[in-house]
Amino acid sequence: MVSNGSEDAVRPLIGVTTYLERAQQGVWDVRASFLPAQYLTSVTSSGGIAMLLPPQDETTADAAIAGLHGLILTGGADVQPELYGDERHPSTDAARTDRDAWELALFHAAERRQMPVLAICRGLQLVNVARGGSLQQHLPESLGTDRYKVGGGVFAENEVTVATGTRLAGILGDGGLRVHSYHHQGVDRLGDGLVVSARTDDGLVQAVEDSVNGYLVGVQWHPEENAENRRLFEDLVAQAREFAHSEKEAR
């Protein structure tokens, strides 16, 4: 934080979840914390400070976010269906039990503090599961379309409709919005306490938010890939700044 005492000048600390993946550099071939730089750039260009949160012992989640002011649950591999009581579909990614356990613990720790959360793609799906919801494991089968994942590291473009009167509409405006998609799963049964704030024309949930408590916004697309959608990061940072100020005032 800067020292001029202005709330607007606070650079809040934003925890950003990461993968643990095989990485090669020179003579080294190891598992390492990995995250596309677009997430970090989106946080820092919005006035926040990004703090990486790679998978680790989930019992430390409360301590890990104790000094943070906001949390971003990032994209990545599929959430394991065993968490919502479904049998595994052949197309579902191999289970990432360490990441699922860690991020669920982080999310619940953030809920206990009523800390601002932005959930992106897999992050939205994890939040839905954490709230007792379920997922469609393979949209090409359940919806009959490949429109959300063209593969090859190329983001598909889709139009979502943002619902009037929602928090999301206050950030991005209501009505049609072009987004970048890269997923083959989606929300099936909606989790407790969540409301849908955007859909596509096939009815698929594209965004959710908390219906009552705290700041929680989840989007099924990748706002870090679209400069206009980065307003989501700016709003998270603004909410995190307010959260930091309120915690300071409460001391």
Coordinates of C-alpha atoms in Angstrom, one line a residue:
M1 CA 0.0 0.0 0.0
V2 CA 1.1 3.5 -0.6
S3 CA 1.4 5.8 2.4
N4 CA -0.6 8.8 1.5
G5 CA -3.7 7.6 3.4
S6 CA -6.1 7.7 0.4
E7 CA -8.4 4.7 0.1
D8 CA -8.2 5.1 -3.7
A9 CA -4.4 4.7 -3.6
V10 CA -4.5 1.3 -1.9
R11 CA -3.2 -1.5 -4.2
P12 CA -5.1 -4.5 -2.8
L13 CA -3.5 -8.0 -2.7
I14 CA -5.4 -10.4 -5.0
G15 CA -4.8 -14.1 -4.6
V16 CA -4.7 -15.9 -8.0
T17 CA -4.9 -19.7 -8.1
T18 CA -2.5 -21.6 -10.3
Y19 CA -1.9 -25.0 -11.9
L20 CA 0.9 -27.4 -10.9
E21 CA 2.4 -28.6 -14.2
R22 CA 5.5 -30.1 -15.7
A23 CA 7.9 -27.4 -16.7
Q24 CA 11.2 -27.6 -18.5
Q25 CA 13.9 -24.9 -18.5
G26 CA 17.5 -25.6 -19.3
V27 CA 18.6 -28.8 -17.4
W28 CA 15.5 -28.7 -15.2
D29 CA 12.4 -30.8 -15.7
V30 CA 10.1 -30.3 -12.7
R31 CA 6.6 -29.6 -11.5
A32 CA 6.1 -25.9 -11.2
S33 CA 3.4 -23.3 -10.5
F34 CA 2.0 -22.2 -13.8
L35 CA -0.5 -19.6 -14.9
P36 CA -0.8 -17.7 -18.2
A37 CA 0.5 -14.1 -17.7
Q38 CA -2.8 -12.6 -19.0
Y39 CA -4.3 -13.2 -15.5
L40 CA -1.5 -11.4 -13.8
T41 CA -1.5 -8.5 -16.3
S42 CA -5.2 -8.1 -15.8
V43 CA -4.8 -7.8 -12.1
T44 CA -1.8 -5.4 -12.1
S45 CA -3.2 -3.2 -14.9
S46 CA -6.4 -2.9 -12.8
G47 CA -4.5 -1.5 -9.8
G48 CA -4.1 -4.7 -7.8
I49 CA -1.1 -6.8 -6.8
A50 CA -1.3 -10.5 -7.9
M51 CA -0.2 -13.1 -5.4
L52 CA 0.1 -16.7 -6.7
L53 CA -1.7 -19.5 -4.8
P54 CA -0.5 -22.9 -6.2
P55 CA -2.1 -26.1 -4.9
Q56 CA -0.9 -27.1 -1.4
D57 CA -2.1 -28.4 1.9
E58 CA -5.8 -27.4 2.0
T59 CA -5.8 -27.1 5.8
T60 CA -3.7 -23.9 5.4
A61 CA -6.3 -22.1 3.2
D62 CA -7.4 -19.7 5.9
A63 CA -3.9 -18.7 6.7
A64 CA -3.0 -18.4 3.0
I65 CA -5.7 -15.7 2.4
A66 CA -5.4 -14.0 5.8
G67 CA -3.5 -11.1 4.3
L68 CA -5.3 -10.9 1.0
H69 CA -8.2 -8.7 -0.1
G70 CA -9.6 -10.6 -3.1
L71 CA -9.5 -14.0 -4.7
I72 CA -9.5 -15.2 -8.4
L73 CA -10.3 -18.8 -9.1
T74 CA -8.8 -19.4 -12.5
G75 CA -9.5 -21.7 -15.5
G76 CA -8.0 -25.1 -16.1
A77 CA -8.7 -28.8 -16.0
D78 CA -12.2 -30.2 -15.3
V79 CA -13.6 -30.4 -11.8
Q80 CA -13.8 -34.0 -10.8
P81 CA -17.4 -35.3 -11.1
E82 CA -17.1 -37.4 -7.9
L83 CA -17.4 -34.1 -6.0
Y84 CA -21.0 -33.8 -7.2
G85 CA -21.9 -37.5 -7.2
D86 CA -21.7 -38.2 -11.0
E87 CA -20.0 -41.0 -12.8
R88 CA -17.0 -39.9 -14.9
H89 CA -17.7 -39.2 -18.6
P90 CA -15.0 -40.6 -21.0
S91 CA -14.2 -37.0 -22.1
T92 CA -13.7 -35.7 -18.6
D93 CA -10.1 -34.7 -17.7
A94 CA -8.1 -36.8 -15.3
A95 CA -8.8 -35.8 -11.7
R96 CA -6.7 -33.0 -10.3
T97 CA -7.5 -33.8 -6.7
D98 CA -4.9 -31.5 -5.2
R99 CA -6.2 -28.5 -7.1
D100 CA -9.8 -29.3 -6.4
A101 CA -9.2 -29.7 -2.7
W102 CA -7.1 -26.6 -2.4
E103 CA -9.4 -24.3 -4.4
L104 CA -12.5 -25.5 -2.6
A105 CA -10.8 -24.7 0.7
L106 CA -9.7 -21.3 -0.5
F107 CA -13.3 -20.5 -1.7
H108 CA -14.8 -21.5 1.6
A109 CA -12.1 -19.5 3.5
A110 CA -13.0 -16.5 1.3
E111 CA -16.7 -17.0 2.1
R112 CA -16.0 -17.0 5.8
R113 CA -14.3 -13.6 5.5
Q114 CA -16.8 -12.4 3.0
M115 CA -13.9 -11.5 0.7
P116 CA -14.5 -10.5 -2.9
V117 CA -14.2 -13.5 -5.4
L118 CA -14.0 -13.6 -9.2
A119 CA -14.4 -17.1 -10.6
I120 CA -13.3 -17.7 -14.2
C121 CA -14.4 -20.7 -16.4
R122 CA -13.3 -23.7 -14.3
G123 CA -13.6 -21.3 -11.3
L124 CA -17.3 -20.8 -11.9
Q125 CA -17.8 -24.5 -12.2
L126 CA -15.9 -25.1 -8.9
V127 CA -18.0 -22.5 -7.2
N128 CA -21.2 -24.1 -8.5
V129 CA -20.0 -27.5 -7.1
A130 CA -19.0 -25.9 -3.8
R131 CA -22.5 -24.6 -3.4
G132 CA -24.0 -28.1 -4.0
G133 CA -24.6 -27.8 -7.8
S134 CA -23.6 -30.1 -10.6
L135 CA -22.1 -29.9 -14.1
Q136 CA -22.8 -31.1 -17.6
Q137 CA -19.6 -33.1 -18.3
H138 CA -19.6 -32.8 -22.1
L139 CA -21.5 -30.1 -23.8
P140 CA -21.0 -31.5 -27.4
E141 CA -23.1 -34.5 -26.1
S142 CA -25.7 -32.7 -23.9
L143 CA -26.2 -29.6 -26.1
G144 CA -25.0 -31.1 -29.5
T145 CA -22.5 -28.3 -30.2
D146 CA -18.7 -27.6 -30.2
R147 CA -19.3 -23.8 -30.1
Y148 CA -17.5 -23.4 -26.7
K149 CA -14.3 -25.2 -27.5
V150 CA -12.8 -25.3 -30.9
G151 CA -9.5 -26.7 -29.6
G152 CA -5.9 -26.2 -30.6
G153 CA -5.4 -23.4 -28.1
V154 CA -7.8 -21.1 -30.1
F155 CA -10.5 -19.4 -28.1
A156 CA -14.0 -19.6 -29.5
E157 CA -16.1 -16.4 -29.7
N158 CA -19.7 -16.5 -28.5
E159 CA -22.3 -13.9 -27.6
V160 CA -23.8 -14.0 -24.1
T161 CA -26.8 -12.1 -22.9
V162 CA -26.3 -10.3 -19.5
A163 CA -29.4 -10.1 -17.4
T164 CA -30.8 -6.6 -16.5
G165 CA -30.5 -5.6 -12.9
T166 CA -27.6 -8.0 -12.0
R167 CA -24.2 -7.0 -10.5
L168 CA -22.7 -8.2 -13.8
A169 CA -24.9 -5.8 -15.8
G170 CA -23.6 -3.0 -13.5
I171 CA -20.0 -4.0 -14.5
L172 CA -20.4 -4.8 -18.2
G173 CA -23.8 -3.5 -19.2
D174 CA -26.9 -5.6 -19.9
G175 CA -27.8 -7.2 -23.3
G176 CA -25.4 -8.9 -25.7
L177 CA -21.7 -9.3 -25.1
R178 CA -19.0 -11.0 -27.1
V179 CA -16.8 -13.3 -25.1
H180 CA -13.9 -15.7 -25.4
S181 CA -14.8 -19.4 -24.6
Y182 CA -12.6 -22.5 -24.0
H183 CA -14.6 -25.2 -22.2
H184 CA -16.5 -28.4 -22.8
Q185 CA -18.4 -28.5 -19.5
G186 CA -21.0 -26.2 -18.0
V187 CA -23.5 -25.7 -15.2
D188 CA -26.2 -28.3 -14.9
R189 CA -28.0 -28.0 -11.5
L190 CA -27.4 -24.5 -10.1
G191 CA -25.7 -24.3 -6.7
D192 CA -27.4 -22.9 -3.5
G193 CA -27.5 -19.1 -3.2
L194 CA -26.5 -18.5 -6.8
V195 CA -28.4 -16.6 -9.4
V196 CA -27.8 -16.7 -13.2
S197 CA -26.6 -13.3 -14.5
A198 CA -25.9 -14.3 -18.2
R199 CA -26.8 -17.1 -20.6
T200 CA -26.2 -18.0 -24.3
D201 CA -29.1 -18.5 -26.7
D202 CA -29.0 -22.3 -26.1
G203 CA -29.8 -21.7 -22.4
L204 CA -26.4 -22.5 -21.0
V205 CA -25.4 -20.6 -17.9
Q206 CA -22.6 -18.2 -18.7
A207 CA -22.4 -16.2 -15.5
V208 CA -23.5 -16.5 -11.8
E209 CA -23.4 -14.3 -8.8
D210 CA -24.3 -14.5 -5.1
S211 CA -27.9 -13.8 -4.4
V212 CA -27.5 -12.4 -0.9
N213 CA -24.1 -12.2 0.8
G214 CA -20.8 -10.7 -0.2
Y215 CA -19.2 -10.1 -3.6
L216 CA -19.1 -13.2 -5.9
V217 CA -19.0 -13.0 -9.6
G218 CA -18.4 -16.1 -11.8
V219 CA -18.1 -16.1 -15.6
Q220 CA -17.9 -19.2 -17.9
W221 CA -15.7 -17.3 -20.4
H222 CA -12.1 -15.9 -20.2
P223 CA -12.2 -12.1 -19.6
E224 CA -8.4 -12.0 -19.4
E225 CA -8.3 -12.6 -23.1
N226 CA -10.5 -9.6 -24.0
A227 CA -9.6 -6.0 -23.1
E228 CA -13.3 -5.0 -22.8
N229 CA -14.1 -7.9 -20.5
R230 CA -11.2 -6.9 -18.2
R231 CA -13.6 -4.5 -16.5
L232 CA -14.4 -7.6 -14.4
F233 CA -10.8 -7.4 -13.0
E234 CA -11.1 -3.6 -12.4
D235 CA -14.4 -4.1 -10.5
L236 CA -12.8 -7.0 -8.4
V237 CA -9.9 -4.7 -7.5
A238 CA -12.3 -1.9 -6.6
Q239 CA -14.2 -4.3 -4.4
A240 CA -11.0 -5.6 -2.9
R241 CA -9.9 -2.1 -2.1
E242 CA -13.1 -1.4 -0.3
F243 CA -12.7 -4.7 1.6
A244 CA -9.2 -3.8 2.6
H245 CA -10.4 -0.4 3.9
S246 CA -13.3 -1.9 5.9
E247 CA -11.0 -4.5 7.5
K248 CA -8.6 -1.7 8.5
E249 CA -11.4 0.4 9.9
A250 CA -12.6 -2.7 11.9
R251 CA -9.3 -3.1 13.7

